[in-house]
Amino acid sequence: MNSVAADVLRLLTVRGETLAVAESLTGGLVAAEITAVPGASKVFRGSVTAYATELKRDVLGVDGALLAARGAVDPQVAAQMAAGVRTALGADWGLATTGVAGPEPQDGQPVGTVFVAVDGPFEEGSGEHTGGKVASLRLNGDRAEIRMESVRSVLELLLRELTGEQTGNERAQDTEQNGGT
């Protein structure tokens, strides 16, 4: 999985952008995966492990009414966590994970229900928001497997956003810097 984190960090470095992470069910595993890559400090701002629901509200700015109505395991909560960590840590990109790793259901959601989110920068000149993707996952396995698949999924979601938004010139520049053709 480290190669996905390495690809993400390489693309962020080429783009001159930064990353912050908000984690719930993964409890710091996303940040650990990112910081395992040498040179991560060039782009990684930090992370917030908001395991308690009130921290999602108080630290990350997730709407308290949303949390009261739907609980912490919700796609909108994931989206607000990603946007909130971008703001709180001053990053260009924010990632978030929330869900149920087990062993018991939570907030009326079964074990394996996970939402991962990415929130990205505004498009230059337009003021239009280009980030803000949420993926809904139904994962199988034990607690450790669900958590690790959540890490992989959120990093791949960001990688898709970064590669989808690159211009041809940025791709060419990135390929040249990494010895490709």
Tab-separated table of N, CA and C in Angstrom, residues 99-165:
chain	number	residue	atom	x	y	z
A	99	GLY	N	-16.486	5.422	9.969
A	99	GLY	CA	-17.189	4.178	9.699
A	99	GLY	C	-17.225	3.260	10.896
A	100	VAL	N	-17.598	2.018	10.626
A	100	VAL	CA	-17.757	1.008	11.669
A	100	VAL	C	-16.821	-0.160	11.379
A	101	ALA	N	-15.773	-0.284	12.190
A	101	ALA	CA	-14.830	-1.383	12.023
A	101	ALA	C	-15.220	-2.593	12.874
A	102	GLY	N	-16.129	-2.404	13.793
A	102	GLY	CA	-16.604	-3.516	14.619
A	102	GLY	C	-15.923	-3.557	15.967
A	103	PRO	N	-16.332	-4.443	16.789
A	103	PRO	CA	-17.119	-5.636	16.466
A	103	PRO	C	-18.626	-5.408	16.454
A	104	GLU	N	-19.110	-4.277	16.948
A	104	GLU	CA	-20.551	-4.019	17.046
A	104	GLU	C	-20.976	-2.944	16.052
A	105	PRO	N	-22.246	-2.950	15.606
A	105	PRO	CA	-22.768	-1.847	14.792
A	105	PRO	C	-22.692	-0.527	15.570
A	106	GLN	N	-22.732	0.574	14.829
A	106	GLN	CA	-22.683	1.910	15.441
A	106	GLN	C	-23.616	2.839	14.681
A	107	ASP	N	-24.310	3.688	15.395
A	107	ASP	CA	-25.200	4.682	14.775
A	107	ASP	C	-26.174	4.043	13.785
A	108	GLY	N	-26.601	2.818	14.084
A	108	GLY	CA	-27.531	2.127	13.205
A	108	GLY	C	-26.901	1.570	11.945
A	109	GLN	N	-25.583	1.634	11.851
A	109	GLN	CA	-24.874	1.153	10.664
A	109	GLN	C	-24.183	-0.174	10.983
A	110	PRO	N	-24.236	-1.122	10.057
A	110	PRO	CA	-23.583	-2.413	10.288
A	110	PRO	C	-22.061	-2.318	10.197
A	111	VAL	N	-21.397	-3.285	10.804
A	111	VAL	CA	-19.947	-3.394	10.701
A	111	VAL	C	-19.560	-3.466	9.222
A	112	GLY	N	-18.528	-2.724	8.852
A	112	GLY	CA	-18.065	-2.693	7.468
A	112	GLY	C	-18.573	-1.503	6.676
A	113	THR	N	-19.466	-0.697	7.288
A	113	THR	CA	-19.945	0.521	6.635
A	113	THR	C	-18.887	1.599	6.842
A	114	VAL	N	-18.347	2.116	5.757
A	114	VAL	CA	-17.266	3.091	5.830
A	114	VAL	C	-17.509	4.180	4.788
A	115	PHE	N	-17.192	5.405	5.175
A	115	PHE	CA	-17.218	6.531	4.233
A	115	PHE	C	-15.839	7.180	4.257
A	116	VAL	N	-15.258	7.342	3.083
A	116	VAL	CA	-13.976	8.035	2.952
A	116	VAL	C	-14.210	9.253	2.066
A	117	ALA	N	-13.499	10.324	2.371
A	117	ALA	CA	-13.737	11.571	1.643
A	117	ALA	C	-12.431	12.290	1.346
A	118	VAL	N	-12.473	13.046	0.267
A	118	VAL	CA	-11.374	13.934	-0.092
A	118	VAL	C	-11.976	15.298	-0.386
A	119	ASP	N	-11.291	16.331	0.043
A	119	ASP	CA	-11.724	17.698	-0.223
A	119	ASP	C	-10.520	18.441	-0.776
A	120	GLY	N	-10.687	19.053	-1.945
A	120	GLY	CA	-9.553	19.680	-2.615
A	120	GLY	C	-9.687	21.175	-2.783
A	121	PRO	N	-8.703	21.756	-3.418
A	121	PRO	CA	-8.619	23.214	-3.553
A	121	PRO	C	-9.620	23.784	-4.565
A	122	PHE	N	-9.712	25.098	-4.527
A	122	PHE	CA	-10.522	25.813	-5.499
A	122	PHE	C	-9.760	25.874	-6.809
A	123	GLU	N	-10.500	25.841	-7.895
A	123	GLU	CA	-9.881	25.964	-9.209
A	123	GLU	C	-9.404	27.401	-9.373
A	124	GLU	N	-8.159	27.566	-9.807
A	124	GLU	CA	-7.578	28.899	-9.930
A	124	GLU	C	-8.409	29.786	-10.852
A	125	GLY	N	-8.641	31.000	-10.382
A	125	GLY	CA	-9.329	31.989	-11.192
A	125	GLY	C	-10.836	31.896	-11.186
A	126	SER	N	-11.398	30.724	-10.941
A	126	SER	CA	-12.848	30.589	-11.045
A	126	SER	C	-13.536	30.685	-9.692
A	127	GLY	N	-12.788	30.419	-8.629
A	127	GLY	CA	-13.402	30.375	-7.309
A	127	GLY	C	-14.303	29.167	-7.134
A	128	GLU	N	-14.244	28.246	-8.100
A	128	GLU	CA	-15.108	27.065	-8.065
A	128	GLU	C	-14.412	25.928	-7.328
A	129	HIS	N	-15.141	25.298	-6.448
A	129	HIS	CA	-14.599	24.200	-5.655
A	129	HIS	C	-14.462	22.960	-6.526
A	130	THR	N	-13.270	22.345	-6.537
A	130	THR	CA	-13.049	21.185	-7.397
A	130	THR	C	-12.963	19.873	-6.628
A	131	GLY	N	-12.771	19.937	-5.314
A	131	GLY	CA	-12.666	18.718	-4.511
A	131	GLY	C	-14.028	18.279	-4.048
A	132	GLY	N	-14.070	17.556	-2.950
A	132	GLY	CA	-15.337	17.173	-2.361
A	132	GLY	C	-15.925	15.886	-2.868
A	133	LYS	N	-15.189	14.796	-2.813
A	133	LYS	CA	-15.681	13.484	-3.218
A	133	LYS	C	-15.818	12.602	-1.982
A	134	VAL	N	-16.876	11.795	-1.967
A	134	VAL	CA	-17.081	10.829	-0.893
A	134	VAL	C	-17.319	9.470	-1.531
A	135	ALA	N	-16.672	8.448	-0.984
A	135	ALA	CA	-16.906	7.076	-1.426
A	135	ALA	C	-17.556	6.302	-0.291
A	136	SER	N	-18.604	5.579	-0.629
A	136	SER	CA	-19.315	4.730	0.322
A	136	SER	C	-18.812	3.304	0.144
A	137	LEU	N	-18.356	2.692	1.241
A	137	LEU	CA	-17.793	1.349	1.171
A	137	LEU	C	-18.583	0.392	2.055
A	138	ARG	N	-18.713	-0.832	1.601
A	138	ARG	CA	-19.272	-1.931	2.407
A	138	ARG	C	-18.182	-2.994	2.438
A	139	LEU	N	-17.437	-3.032	3.531
A	139	LEU	CA	-16.254	-3.878	3.615
A	139	LEU	C	-16.514	-5.133	4.443
A	140	ASN	N	-15.857	-6.195	4.052
A	140	ASN	CA	-15.918	-7.455	4.787
A	140	ASN	C	-14.590	-7.663	5.497
A	141	GLY	N	-14.612	-8.544	6.474
A	141	GLY	CA	-13.383	-8.880	7.173
A	141	GLY	C	-13.466	-8.513	8.635
A	142	ASP	N	-12.356	-8.750	9.325
A	142	ASP	CA	-12.307	-8.392	10.738
A	142	ASP	C	-11.963	-6.914	10.884
A	143	ARG	N	-11.894	-6.474	12.114
A	143	ARG	CA	-11.644	-5.060	12.416
A	143	ARG	C	-10.371	-4.543	11.727
A	144	ALA	N	-9.291	-5.296	11.826
A	144	ALA	CA	-8.024	-4.861	11.227
A	144	ALA	C	-8.134	-4.767	9.705
A	145	GLU	N	-8.794	-5.734	9.095
A	145	GLU	CA	-8.936	-5.726	7.634
A	145	GLU	C	-9.791	-4.548	7.167
A	146	ILE	N	-10.853	-4.255	7.888
A	146	ILE	CA	-11.721	-3.122	7.533
A	146	ILE	C	-10.948	-1.814	7.658
A	147	ARG	N	-10.176	-1.671	8.694
A	147	ARG	CA	-9.402	-0.440	8.888
A	147	ARG	C	-8.345	-0.275	7.796
A	148	MET	N	-7.633	-1.352	7.471
A	148	MET	CA	-6.589	-1.250	6.445
A	148	MET	C	-7.178	-1.001	5.059
A	149	GLU	N	-8.312	-1.613	4.758
A	149	GLU	CA	-8.963	-1.361	3.472
A	149	GLU	C	-9.459	0.083	3.400
A	150	SER	N	-9.864	0.639	4.515
A	150	SER	CA	-10.281	2.041	4.566
A	150	SER	C	-9.106	2.964	4.253
A	151	VAL	N	-7.936	2.644	4.790
A	151	VAL	CA	-6.721	3.430	4.508
A	151	VAL	C	-6.429	3.386	3.011
A	152	ARG	N	-6.408	2.183	2.461
A	152	ARG	CA	-6.129	2.025	1.029
A	152	ARG	C	-7.137	2.803	0.187
A	153	SER	N	-8.394	2.689	0.549
A	153	SER	CA	-9.464	3.326	-0.228
A	153	SER	C	-9.373	4.842	-0.214
A	154	VAL	N	-9.090	5.440	0.934
A	154	VAL	CA	-9.030	6.908	0.992
A	154	VAL	C	-7.809	7.431	0.227
A	155	LEU	N	-6.695	6.711	0.283
A	155	LEU	CA	-5.512	7.132	-0.479
A	155	LEU	C	-5.752	6.985	-1.980
A	156	GLU	N	-6.432	5.914	-2.374
A	156	GLU	CA	-6.742	5.740	-3.797
A	156	GLU	C	-7.741	6.786	-4.289
A	157	LEU	N	-8.673	7.182	-3.431
A	157	LEU	CA	-9.614	8.240	-3.803
A	157	LEU	C	-8.862	9.541	-4.078
A	158	LEU	N	-7.917	9.886	-3.217
A	158	LEU	CA	-7.120	11.090	-3.444
A	158	LEU	C	-6.270	10.936	-4.701
A	159	LEU	N	-5.665	9.788	-4.892
A	159	LEU	CA	-4.842	9.572	-6.082
A	159	LEU	C	-5.661	9.775	-7.353
A	160	ARG	N	-6.887	9.262	-7.374
A	160	ARG	CA	-7.762	9.466	-8.546
A	160	ARG	C	-8.065	10.951	-8.753
A	161	GLU	N	-8.300	11.668	-7.685
A	161	GLU	CA	-8.566	13.103	-7.810
A	161	GLU	C	-7.337	13.832	-8.360
A	162	LEU	N	-6.176	13.500	-7.854
A	162	LEU	CA	-4.953	14.169	-8.297
A	162	LEU	C	-4.625	13.851	-9.747
A	163	THR	N	-4.770	12.612	-10.145
A	163	THR	CA	-4.435	12.254	-11.527
A	163	THR	C	-5.503	12.740	-12.492
A	164	GLY	N	-6.742	12.806	-12.062
A	164	GLY	CA	-7.825	13.279	-12.912
A	164	GLY	C	-7.775	14.759	-13.170
A	165	GLU	N	-7.161	15.500	-12.265
A	165	GLU	CA	-7.122	16.952	-12.407
A	165	GLU	C	-5.834	17.459	-13.018
